[in-house]
PDB file of C-alpha atoms in Angstrom:
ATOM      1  CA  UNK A   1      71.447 110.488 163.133  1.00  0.00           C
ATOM      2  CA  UNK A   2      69.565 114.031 162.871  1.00  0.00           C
ATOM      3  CA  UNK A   3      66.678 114.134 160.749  1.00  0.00           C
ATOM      4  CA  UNK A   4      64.738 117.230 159.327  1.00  0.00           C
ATOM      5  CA  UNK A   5      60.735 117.302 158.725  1.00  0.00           C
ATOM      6  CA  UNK A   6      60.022 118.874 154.794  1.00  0.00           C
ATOM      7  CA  UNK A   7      56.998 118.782 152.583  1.00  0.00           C
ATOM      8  CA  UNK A   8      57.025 119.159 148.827  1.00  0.00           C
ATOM      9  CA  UNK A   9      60.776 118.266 148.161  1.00  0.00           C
ATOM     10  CA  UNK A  10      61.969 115.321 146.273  1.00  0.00           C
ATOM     11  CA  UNK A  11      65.948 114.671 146.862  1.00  0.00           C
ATOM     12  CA  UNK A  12      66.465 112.969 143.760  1.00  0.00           C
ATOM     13  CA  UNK A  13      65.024 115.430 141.411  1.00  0.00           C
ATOM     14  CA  UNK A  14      66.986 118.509 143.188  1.00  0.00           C
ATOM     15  CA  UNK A  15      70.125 116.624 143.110  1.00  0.00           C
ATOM     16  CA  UNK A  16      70.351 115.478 139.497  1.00  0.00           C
ATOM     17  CA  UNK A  17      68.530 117.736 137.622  1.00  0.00           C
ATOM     18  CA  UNK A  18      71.799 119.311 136.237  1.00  0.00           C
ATOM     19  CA  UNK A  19      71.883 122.364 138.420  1.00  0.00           C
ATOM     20  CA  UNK A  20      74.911 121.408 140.675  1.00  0.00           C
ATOM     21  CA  UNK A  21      77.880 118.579 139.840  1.00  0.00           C
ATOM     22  CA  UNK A  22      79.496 117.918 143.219  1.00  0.00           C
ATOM     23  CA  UNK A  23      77.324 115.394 144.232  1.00  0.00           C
ATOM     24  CA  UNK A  24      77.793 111.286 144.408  1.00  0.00           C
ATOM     25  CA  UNK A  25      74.783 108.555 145.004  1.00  0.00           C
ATOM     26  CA  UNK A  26      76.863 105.653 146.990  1.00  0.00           C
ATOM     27  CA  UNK A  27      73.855 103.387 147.627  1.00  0.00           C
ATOM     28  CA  UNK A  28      70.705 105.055 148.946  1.00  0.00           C
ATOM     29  CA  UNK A  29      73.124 108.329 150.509  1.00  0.00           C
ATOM     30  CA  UNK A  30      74.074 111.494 148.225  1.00  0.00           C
ATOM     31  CA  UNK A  31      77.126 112.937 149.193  1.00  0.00           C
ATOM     32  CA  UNK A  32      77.029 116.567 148.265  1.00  0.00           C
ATOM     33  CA  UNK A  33      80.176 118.770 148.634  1.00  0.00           C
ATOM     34  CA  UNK A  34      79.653 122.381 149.013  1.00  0.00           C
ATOM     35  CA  UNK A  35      83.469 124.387 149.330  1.00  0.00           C
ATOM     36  CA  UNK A  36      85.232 122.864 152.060  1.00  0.00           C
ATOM     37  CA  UNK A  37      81.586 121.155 153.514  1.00  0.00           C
ATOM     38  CA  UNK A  38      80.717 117.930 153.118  1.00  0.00           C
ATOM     39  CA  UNK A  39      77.410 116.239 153.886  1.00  0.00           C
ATOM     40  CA  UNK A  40      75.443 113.184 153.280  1.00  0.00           C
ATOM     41  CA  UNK A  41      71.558 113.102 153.122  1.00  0.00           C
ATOM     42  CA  UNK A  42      68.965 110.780 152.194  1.00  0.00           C
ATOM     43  CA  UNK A  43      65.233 110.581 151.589  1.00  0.00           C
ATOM     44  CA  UNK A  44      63.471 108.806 154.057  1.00  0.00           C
ATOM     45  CA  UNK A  45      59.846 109.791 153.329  1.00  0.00           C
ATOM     46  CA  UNK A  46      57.600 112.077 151.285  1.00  0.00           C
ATOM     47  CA  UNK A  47      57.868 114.108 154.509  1.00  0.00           C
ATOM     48  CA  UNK A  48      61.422 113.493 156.274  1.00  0.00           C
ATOM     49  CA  UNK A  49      65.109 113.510 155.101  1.00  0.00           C
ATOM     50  CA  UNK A  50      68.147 111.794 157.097  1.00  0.00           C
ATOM     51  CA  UNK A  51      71.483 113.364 156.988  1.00  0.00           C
ATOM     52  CA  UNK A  52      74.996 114.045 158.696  1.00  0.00           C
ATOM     53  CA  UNK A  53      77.842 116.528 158.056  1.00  0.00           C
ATOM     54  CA  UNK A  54      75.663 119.745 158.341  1.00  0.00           C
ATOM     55  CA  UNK A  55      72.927 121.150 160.974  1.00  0.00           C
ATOM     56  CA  UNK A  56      69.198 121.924 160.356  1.00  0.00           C
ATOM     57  CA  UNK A  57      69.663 125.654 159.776  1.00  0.00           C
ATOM     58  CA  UNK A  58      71.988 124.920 156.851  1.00  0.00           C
ATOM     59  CA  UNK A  59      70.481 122.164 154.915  1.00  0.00           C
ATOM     60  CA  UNK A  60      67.592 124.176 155.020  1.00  0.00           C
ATOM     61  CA  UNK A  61      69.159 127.045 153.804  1.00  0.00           C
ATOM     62  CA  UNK A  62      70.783 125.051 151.250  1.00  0.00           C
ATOM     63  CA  UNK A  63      67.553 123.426 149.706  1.00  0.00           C
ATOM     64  CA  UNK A  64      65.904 126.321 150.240  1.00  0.00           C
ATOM     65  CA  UNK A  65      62.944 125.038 152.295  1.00  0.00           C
ATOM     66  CA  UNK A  66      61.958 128.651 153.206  1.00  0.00           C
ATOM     67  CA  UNK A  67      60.377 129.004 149.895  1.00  0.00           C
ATOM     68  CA  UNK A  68      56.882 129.749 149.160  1.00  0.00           C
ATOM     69  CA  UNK A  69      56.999 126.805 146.939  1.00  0.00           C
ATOM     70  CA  UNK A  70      53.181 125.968 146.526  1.00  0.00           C
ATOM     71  CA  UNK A  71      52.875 129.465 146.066  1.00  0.00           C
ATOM     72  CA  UNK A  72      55.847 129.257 143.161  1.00  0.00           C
ATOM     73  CA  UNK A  73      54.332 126.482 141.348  1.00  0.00           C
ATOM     74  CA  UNK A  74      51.086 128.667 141.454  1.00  0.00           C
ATOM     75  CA  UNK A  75      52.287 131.447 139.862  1.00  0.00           C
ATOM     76  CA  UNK A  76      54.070 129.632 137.079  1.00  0.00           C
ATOM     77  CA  UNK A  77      51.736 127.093 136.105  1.00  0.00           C
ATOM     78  CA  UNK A  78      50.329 128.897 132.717  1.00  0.00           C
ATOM     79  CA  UNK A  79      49.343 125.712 130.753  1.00  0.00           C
ATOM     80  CA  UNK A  80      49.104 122.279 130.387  1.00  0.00           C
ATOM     81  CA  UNK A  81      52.846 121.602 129.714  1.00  0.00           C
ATOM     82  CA  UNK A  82      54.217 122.985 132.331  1.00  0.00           C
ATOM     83  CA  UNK A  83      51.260 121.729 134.669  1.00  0.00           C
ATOM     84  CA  UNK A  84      52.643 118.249 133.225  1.00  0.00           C
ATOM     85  CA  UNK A  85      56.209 118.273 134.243  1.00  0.00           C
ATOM     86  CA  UNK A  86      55.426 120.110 138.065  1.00  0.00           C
ATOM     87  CA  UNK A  87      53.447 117.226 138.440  1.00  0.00           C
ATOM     88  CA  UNK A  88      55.983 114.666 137.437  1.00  0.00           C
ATOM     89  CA  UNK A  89      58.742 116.136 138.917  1.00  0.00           C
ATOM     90  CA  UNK A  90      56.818 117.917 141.953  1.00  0.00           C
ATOM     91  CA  UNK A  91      59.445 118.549 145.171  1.00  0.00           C
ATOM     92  CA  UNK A  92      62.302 119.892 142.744  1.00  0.00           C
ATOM     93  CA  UNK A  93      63.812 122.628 144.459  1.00  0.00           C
ATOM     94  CA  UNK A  94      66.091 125.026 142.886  1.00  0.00           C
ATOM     95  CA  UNK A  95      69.593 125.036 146.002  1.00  0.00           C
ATOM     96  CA  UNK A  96      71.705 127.599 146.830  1.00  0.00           C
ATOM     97  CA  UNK A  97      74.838 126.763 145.914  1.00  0.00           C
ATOM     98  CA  UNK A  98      78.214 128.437 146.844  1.00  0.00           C
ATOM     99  CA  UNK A  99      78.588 131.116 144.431  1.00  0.00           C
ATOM    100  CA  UNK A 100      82.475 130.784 143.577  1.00  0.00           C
ATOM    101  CA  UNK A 101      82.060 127.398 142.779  1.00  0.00           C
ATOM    102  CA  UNK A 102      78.920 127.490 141.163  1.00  0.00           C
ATOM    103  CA  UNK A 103      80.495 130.170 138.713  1.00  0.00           C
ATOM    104  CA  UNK A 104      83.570 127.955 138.121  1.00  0.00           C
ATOM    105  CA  UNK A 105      81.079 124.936 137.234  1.00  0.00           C
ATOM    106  CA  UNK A 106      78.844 127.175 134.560  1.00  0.00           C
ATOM    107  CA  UNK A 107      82.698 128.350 133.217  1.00  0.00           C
ATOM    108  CA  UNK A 108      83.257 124.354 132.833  1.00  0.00           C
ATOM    109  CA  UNK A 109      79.891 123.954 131.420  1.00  0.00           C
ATOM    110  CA  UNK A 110      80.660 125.640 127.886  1.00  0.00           C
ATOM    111  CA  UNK A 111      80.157 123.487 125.304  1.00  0.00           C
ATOM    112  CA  UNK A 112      80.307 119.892 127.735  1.00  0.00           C
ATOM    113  CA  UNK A 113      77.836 117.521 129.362  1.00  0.00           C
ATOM    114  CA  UNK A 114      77.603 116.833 133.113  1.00  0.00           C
ATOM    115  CA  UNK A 115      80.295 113.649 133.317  1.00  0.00           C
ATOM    116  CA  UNK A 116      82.700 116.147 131.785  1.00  0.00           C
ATOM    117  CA  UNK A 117      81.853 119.077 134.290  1.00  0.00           C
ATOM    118  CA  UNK A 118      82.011 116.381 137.030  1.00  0.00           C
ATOM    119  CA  UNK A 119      85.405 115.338 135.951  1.00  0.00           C
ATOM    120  CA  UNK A 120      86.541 118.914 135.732  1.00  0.00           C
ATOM    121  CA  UNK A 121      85.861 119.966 139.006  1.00  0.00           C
ATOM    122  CA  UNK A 122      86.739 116.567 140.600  1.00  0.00           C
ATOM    123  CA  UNK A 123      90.345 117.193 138.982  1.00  0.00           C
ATOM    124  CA  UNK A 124      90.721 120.971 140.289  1.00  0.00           C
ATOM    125  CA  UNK A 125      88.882 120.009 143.271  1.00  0.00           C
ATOM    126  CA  UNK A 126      92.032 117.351 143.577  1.00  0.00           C
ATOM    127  CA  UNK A 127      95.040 119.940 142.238  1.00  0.00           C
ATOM    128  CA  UNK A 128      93.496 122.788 144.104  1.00  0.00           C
ATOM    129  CA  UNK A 129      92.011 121.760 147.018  1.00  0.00           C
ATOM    130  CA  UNK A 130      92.480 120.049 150.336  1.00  0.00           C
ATOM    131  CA  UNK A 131      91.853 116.166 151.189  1.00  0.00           C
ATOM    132  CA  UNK A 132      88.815 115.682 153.676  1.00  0.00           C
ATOM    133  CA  UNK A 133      88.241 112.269 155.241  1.00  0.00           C
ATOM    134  CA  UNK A 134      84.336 111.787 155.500  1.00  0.00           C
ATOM    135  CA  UNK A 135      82.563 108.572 156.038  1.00  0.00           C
ATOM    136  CA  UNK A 136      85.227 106.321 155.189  1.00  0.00           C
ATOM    137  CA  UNK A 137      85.426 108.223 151.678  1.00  0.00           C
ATOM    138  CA  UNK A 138      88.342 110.887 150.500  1.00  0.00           C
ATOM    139  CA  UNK A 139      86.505 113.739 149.127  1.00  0.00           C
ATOM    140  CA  UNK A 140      88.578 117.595 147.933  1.00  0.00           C
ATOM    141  CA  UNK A 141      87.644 120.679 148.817  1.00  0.00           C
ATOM    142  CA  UNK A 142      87.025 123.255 146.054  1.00  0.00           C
ATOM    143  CA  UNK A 143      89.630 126.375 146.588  1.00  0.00           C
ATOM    144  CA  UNK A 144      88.486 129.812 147.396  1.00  0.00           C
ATOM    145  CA  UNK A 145      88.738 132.700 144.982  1.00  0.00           C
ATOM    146  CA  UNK A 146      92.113 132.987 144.278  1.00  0.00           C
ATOM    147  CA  UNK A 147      93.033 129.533 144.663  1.00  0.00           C
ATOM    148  CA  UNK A 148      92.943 128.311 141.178  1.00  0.00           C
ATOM    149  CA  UNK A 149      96.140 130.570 140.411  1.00  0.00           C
ATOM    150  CA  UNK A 150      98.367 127.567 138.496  1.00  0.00           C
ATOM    151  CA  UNK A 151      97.168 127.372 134.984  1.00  0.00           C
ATOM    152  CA  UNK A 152      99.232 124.329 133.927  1.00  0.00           C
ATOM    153  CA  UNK A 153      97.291 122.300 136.767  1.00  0.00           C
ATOM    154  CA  UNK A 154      93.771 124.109 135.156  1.00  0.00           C
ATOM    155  CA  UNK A 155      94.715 122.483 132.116  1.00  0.00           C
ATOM    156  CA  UNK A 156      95.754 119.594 132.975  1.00  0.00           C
ATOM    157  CA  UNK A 157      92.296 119.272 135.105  1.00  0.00           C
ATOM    158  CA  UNK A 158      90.991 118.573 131.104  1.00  0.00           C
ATOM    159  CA  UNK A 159      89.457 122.087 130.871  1.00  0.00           C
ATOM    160  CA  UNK A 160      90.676 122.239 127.118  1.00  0.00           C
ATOM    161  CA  UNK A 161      89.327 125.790 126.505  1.00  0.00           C
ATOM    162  CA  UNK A 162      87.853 126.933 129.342  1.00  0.00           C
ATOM    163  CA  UNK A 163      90.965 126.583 131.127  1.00  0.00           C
ATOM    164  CA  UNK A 164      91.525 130.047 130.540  1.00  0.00           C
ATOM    165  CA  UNK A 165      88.372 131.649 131.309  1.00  0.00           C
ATOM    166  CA  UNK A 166      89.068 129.931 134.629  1.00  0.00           C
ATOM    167  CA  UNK A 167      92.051 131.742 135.343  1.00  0.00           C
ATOM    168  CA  UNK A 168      90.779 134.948 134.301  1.00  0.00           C
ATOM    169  CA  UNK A 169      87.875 134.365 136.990  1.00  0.00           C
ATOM    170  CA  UNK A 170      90.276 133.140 139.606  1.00  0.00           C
ATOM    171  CA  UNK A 171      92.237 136.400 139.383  1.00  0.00           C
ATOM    172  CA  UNK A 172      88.755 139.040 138.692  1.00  0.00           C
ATOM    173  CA  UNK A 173      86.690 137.666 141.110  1.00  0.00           C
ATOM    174  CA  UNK A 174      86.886 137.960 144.910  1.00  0.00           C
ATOM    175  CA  UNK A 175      84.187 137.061 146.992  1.00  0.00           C
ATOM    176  CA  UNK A 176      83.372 140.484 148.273  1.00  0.00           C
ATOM    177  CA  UNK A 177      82.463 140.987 144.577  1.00  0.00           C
ATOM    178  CA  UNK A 178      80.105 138.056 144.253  1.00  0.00           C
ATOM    179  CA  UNK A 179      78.096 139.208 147.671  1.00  0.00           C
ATOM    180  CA  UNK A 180      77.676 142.479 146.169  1.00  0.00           C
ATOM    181  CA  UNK A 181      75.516 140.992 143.095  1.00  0.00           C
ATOM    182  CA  UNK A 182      72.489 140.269 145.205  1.00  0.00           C
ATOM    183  CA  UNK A 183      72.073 143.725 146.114  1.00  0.00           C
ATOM    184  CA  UNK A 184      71.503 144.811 142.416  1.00  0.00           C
ATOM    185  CA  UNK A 185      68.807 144.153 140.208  1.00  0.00           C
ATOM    186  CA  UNK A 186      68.434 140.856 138.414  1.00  0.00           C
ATOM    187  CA  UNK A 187      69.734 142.915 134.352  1.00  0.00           C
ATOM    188  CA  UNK A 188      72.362 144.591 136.045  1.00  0.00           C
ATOM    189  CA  UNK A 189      73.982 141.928 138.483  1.00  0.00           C
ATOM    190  CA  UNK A 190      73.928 139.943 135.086  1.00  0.00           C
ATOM    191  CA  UNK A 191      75.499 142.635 133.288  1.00  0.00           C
ATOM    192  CA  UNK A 192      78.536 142.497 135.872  1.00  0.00           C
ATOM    193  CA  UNK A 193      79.188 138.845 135.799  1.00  0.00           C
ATOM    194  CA  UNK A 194      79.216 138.880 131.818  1.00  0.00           C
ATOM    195  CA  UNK A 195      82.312 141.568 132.182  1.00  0.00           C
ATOM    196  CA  UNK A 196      84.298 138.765 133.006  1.00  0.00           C
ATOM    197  CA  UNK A 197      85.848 136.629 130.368  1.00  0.00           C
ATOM    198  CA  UNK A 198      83.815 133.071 129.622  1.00  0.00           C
ATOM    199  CA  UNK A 199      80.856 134.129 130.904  1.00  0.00           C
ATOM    200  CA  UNK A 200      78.031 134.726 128.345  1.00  0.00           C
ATOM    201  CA  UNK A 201      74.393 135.377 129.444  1.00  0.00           C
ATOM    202  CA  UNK A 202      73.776 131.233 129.929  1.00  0.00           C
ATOM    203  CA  UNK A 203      76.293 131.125 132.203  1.00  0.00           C
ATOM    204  CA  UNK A 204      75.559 134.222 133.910  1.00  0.00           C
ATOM    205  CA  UNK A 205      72.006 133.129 134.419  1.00  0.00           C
ATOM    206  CA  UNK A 206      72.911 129.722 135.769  1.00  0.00           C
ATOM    207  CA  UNK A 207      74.857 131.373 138.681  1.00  0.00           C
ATOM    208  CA  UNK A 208      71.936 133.988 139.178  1.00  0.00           C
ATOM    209  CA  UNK A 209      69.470 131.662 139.865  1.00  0.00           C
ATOM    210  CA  UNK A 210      71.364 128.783 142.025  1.00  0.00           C
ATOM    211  CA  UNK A 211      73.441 130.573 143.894  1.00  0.00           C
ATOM    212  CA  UNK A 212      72.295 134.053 144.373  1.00  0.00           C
ATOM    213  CA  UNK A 213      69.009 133.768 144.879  1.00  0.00           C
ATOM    214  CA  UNK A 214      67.420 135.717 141.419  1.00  0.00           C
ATOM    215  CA  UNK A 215      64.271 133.436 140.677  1.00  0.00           C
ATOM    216  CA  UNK A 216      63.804 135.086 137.883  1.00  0.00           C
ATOM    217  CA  UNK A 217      66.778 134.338 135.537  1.00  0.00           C
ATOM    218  CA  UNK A 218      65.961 131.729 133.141  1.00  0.00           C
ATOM    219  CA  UNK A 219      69.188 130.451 131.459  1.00  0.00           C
ATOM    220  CA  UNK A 220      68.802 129.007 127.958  1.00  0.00           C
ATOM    221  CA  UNK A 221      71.019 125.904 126.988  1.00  0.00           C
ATOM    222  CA  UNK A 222      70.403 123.306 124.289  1.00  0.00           C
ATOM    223  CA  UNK A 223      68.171 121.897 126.043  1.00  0.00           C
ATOM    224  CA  UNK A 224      66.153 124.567 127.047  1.00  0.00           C
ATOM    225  CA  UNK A 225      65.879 125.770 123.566  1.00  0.00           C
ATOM    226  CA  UNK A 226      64.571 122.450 122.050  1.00  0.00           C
ATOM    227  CA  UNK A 227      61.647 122.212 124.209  1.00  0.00           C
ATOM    228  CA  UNK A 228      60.962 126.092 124.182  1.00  0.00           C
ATOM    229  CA  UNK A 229      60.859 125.741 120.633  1.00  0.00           C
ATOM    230  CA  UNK A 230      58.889 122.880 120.510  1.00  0.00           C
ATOM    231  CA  UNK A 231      56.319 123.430 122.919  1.00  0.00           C
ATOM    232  CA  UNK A 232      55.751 127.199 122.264  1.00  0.00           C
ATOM    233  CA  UNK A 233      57.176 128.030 118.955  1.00  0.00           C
ATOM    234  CA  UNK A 234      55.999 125.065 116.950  1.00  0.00           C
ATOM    235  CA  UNK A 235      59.487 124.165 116.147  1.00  0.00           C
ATOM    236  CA  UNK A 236      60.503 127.503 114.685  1.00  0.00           C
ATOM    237  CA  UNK A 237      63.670 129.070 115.040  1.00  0.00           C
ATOM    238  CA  UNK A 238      64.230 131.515 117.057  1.00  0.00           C
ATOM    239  CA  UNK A 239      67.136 133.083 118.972  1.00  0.00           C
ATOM    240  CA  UNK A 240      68.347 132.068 122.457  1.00  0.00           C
ATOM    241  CA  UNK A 241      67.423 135.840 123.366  1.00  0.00           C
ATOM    242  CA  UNK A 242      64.001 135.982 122.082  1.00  0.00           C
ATOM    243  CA  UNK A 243      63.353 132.621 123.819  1.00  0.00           C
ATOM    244  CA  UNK A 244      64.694 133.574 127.298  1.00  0.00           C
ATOM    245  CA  UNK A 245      62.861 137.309 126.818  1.00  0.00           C
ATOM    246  CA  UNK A 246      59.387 135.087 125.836  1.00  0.00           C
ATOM    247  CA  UNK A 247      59.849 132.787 129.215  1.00  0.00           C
ATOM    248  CA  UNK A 248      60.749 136.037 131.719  1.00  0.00           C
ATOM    249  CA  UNK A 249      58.048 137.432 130.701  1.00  0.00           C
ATOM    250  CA  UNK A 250      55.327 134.634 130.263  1.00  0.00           C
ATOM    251  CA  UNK A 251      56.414 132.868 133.938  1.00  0.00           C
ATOM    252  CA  UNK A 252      57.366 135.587 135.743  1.00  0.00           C
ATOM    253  CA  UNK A 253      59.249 136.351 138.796  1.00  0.00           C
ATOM    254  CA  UNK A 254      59.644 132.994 139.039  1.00  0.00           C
ATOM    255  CA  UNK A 255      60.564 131.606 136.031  1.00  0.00           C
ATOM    256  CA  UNK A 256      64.043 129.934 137.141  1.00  0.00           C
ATOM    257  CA  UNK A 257      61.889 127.383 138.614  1.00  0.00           C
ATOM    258  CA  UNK A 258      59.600 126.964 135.463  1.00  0.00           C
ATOM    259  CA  UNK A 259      63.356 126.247 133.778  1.00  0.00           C
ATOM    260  CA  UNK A 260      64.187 123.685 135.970  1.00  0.00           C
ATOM    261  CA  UNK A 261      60.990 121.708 135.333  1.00  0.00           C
ATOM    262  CA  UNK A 262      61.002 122.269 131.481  1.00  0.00           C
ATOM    263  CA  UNK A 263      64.700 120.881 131.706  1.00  0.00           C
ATOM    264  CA  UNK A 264      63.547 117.867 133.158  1.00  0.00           C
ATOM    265  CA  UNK A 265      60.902 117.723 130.502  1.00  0.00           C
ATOM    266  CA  UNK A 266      63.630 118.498 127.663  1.00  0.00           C
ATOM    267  CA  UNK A 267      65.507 115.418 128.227  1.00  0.00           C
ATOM    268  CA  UNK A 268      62.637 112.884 127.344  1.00  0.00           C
ATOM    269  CA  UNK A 269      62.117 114.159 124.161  1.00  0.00           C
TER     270      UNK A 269
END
């Protein structure tokens, strides 16, 4: 079975750490399901992962080994807090995720917690999708834009809600549209994914930073907001805005990653 050499990446934190929900631990394999991919990968070392389904090029793409990451952690590394949690939860990697599906998970994420989002896309992946043998397992592939076009099956994937929003992105969105975000600058490819209906700036910024490369976004959830608050606000109140404009600007052109660490660190306290 092919194996790939990497240094500074920790499967376990990348693949739970709340940034992607199409993923299953059956014994010591995660079974990650990207669109109409499949793969399974597991940590064999600090310095070596095992996997099957995919080749080299693309699971490095996909946990984006190219990254400078000593260099990241550098950069956004201000104080002691943060110093804490990249040391706890050193090798977290921020993927790249498919970019339709990562912006129908964020639409499912409003208001919910990460069993619900699972279910969600499990169900569409099942109404919507096609059945893929892998491994012994039956696993759905998540539709393409355009796919999602039946909205009694939306609802009845338990989307309460949201099921709308998802419709409204199913017929807005095409792919060619999506592709064309990474050219722009981080404010104004966020501006054009909040035009469509659901999408508010958390949800905007979640799909900015894993799946469209934009380091920089720094979406602000519950979670986010407790430990901002806590850690650099004394436990004042202060707007979702104000906190995402404080961490931007006080982490930098990386501060997605700074996010993902301080998420991690959120849900201990």
């Amino acid at each position: 079975m092919p194996k790939i050499i990497v240094k500074d990446f920790n499967l376990e934190y990348t693949l739970l750490c709340g940034q992607l929900f199409r993923v299953k631990r059956i014994k010591d394999w995660y079974y990650v399901v990207v669109r109409d991919h499949i793969f399974r990968v597991r940590q064999l070392s600090a310095s070596q992962l095992e996997f099957y389904g995919v080749d080299k090029e693309f699971l490095a793409y996909y946990f984006a080994l190219d990254e400078p990451y000593r260099n990241i952690l550098a950069q956004i590394a201000k104080d002691q807090h943060i110093r804490r949690a990249i040391k706890k939860y050193h090798g977290l990697r921020i993927v790249r995720q498919d970019p339709w599906e990562c912006l129908i998970s964020f639409i499912c994420s409003s208001a919910a917690n990460i069993p619900k989002i699972k279910l969600n896309l499990d169900l569409l992946a099942r109404f919507f999708g096609k059945k893929i043998e892998f491994n012994g397992f039956e696993w759905f592939s998540f539709p393409e834009p355009g796919g999602l076009s039946d909205y009694e099956k939306i609802s009845l994937s338990k989307t309460g809600f949201r099921a709308k929003y998802i419709k409204d992105a199913n017929d807005l969105v095409s792919e060619s549209f999506l592709k064309s975000l990474k050219k722009l600058p981080y404010l104004e490819a966020k501006k054009s994914l909040k035009q469509i209906p659901g999408v508010g700036d958390k949800v905007a910024d979640c799909v900015l930073l894993f799946s469209l490369d934009f380091t920089e976004a720094f979406p602000v959830d519950t979670w986010i907001k407790k430990v901002l608050q806590k850690i650099y606000f004394k436990n004042q109140r202060v707007s979702s805005k104000q906190l995402q404009d404080f961490a931007v600007n006080y982490f930098g052109r990386y501060a997605g990653y700074a996010q993902q660490f301080l998420y991690m660190t959120a849900r201990e306290i």
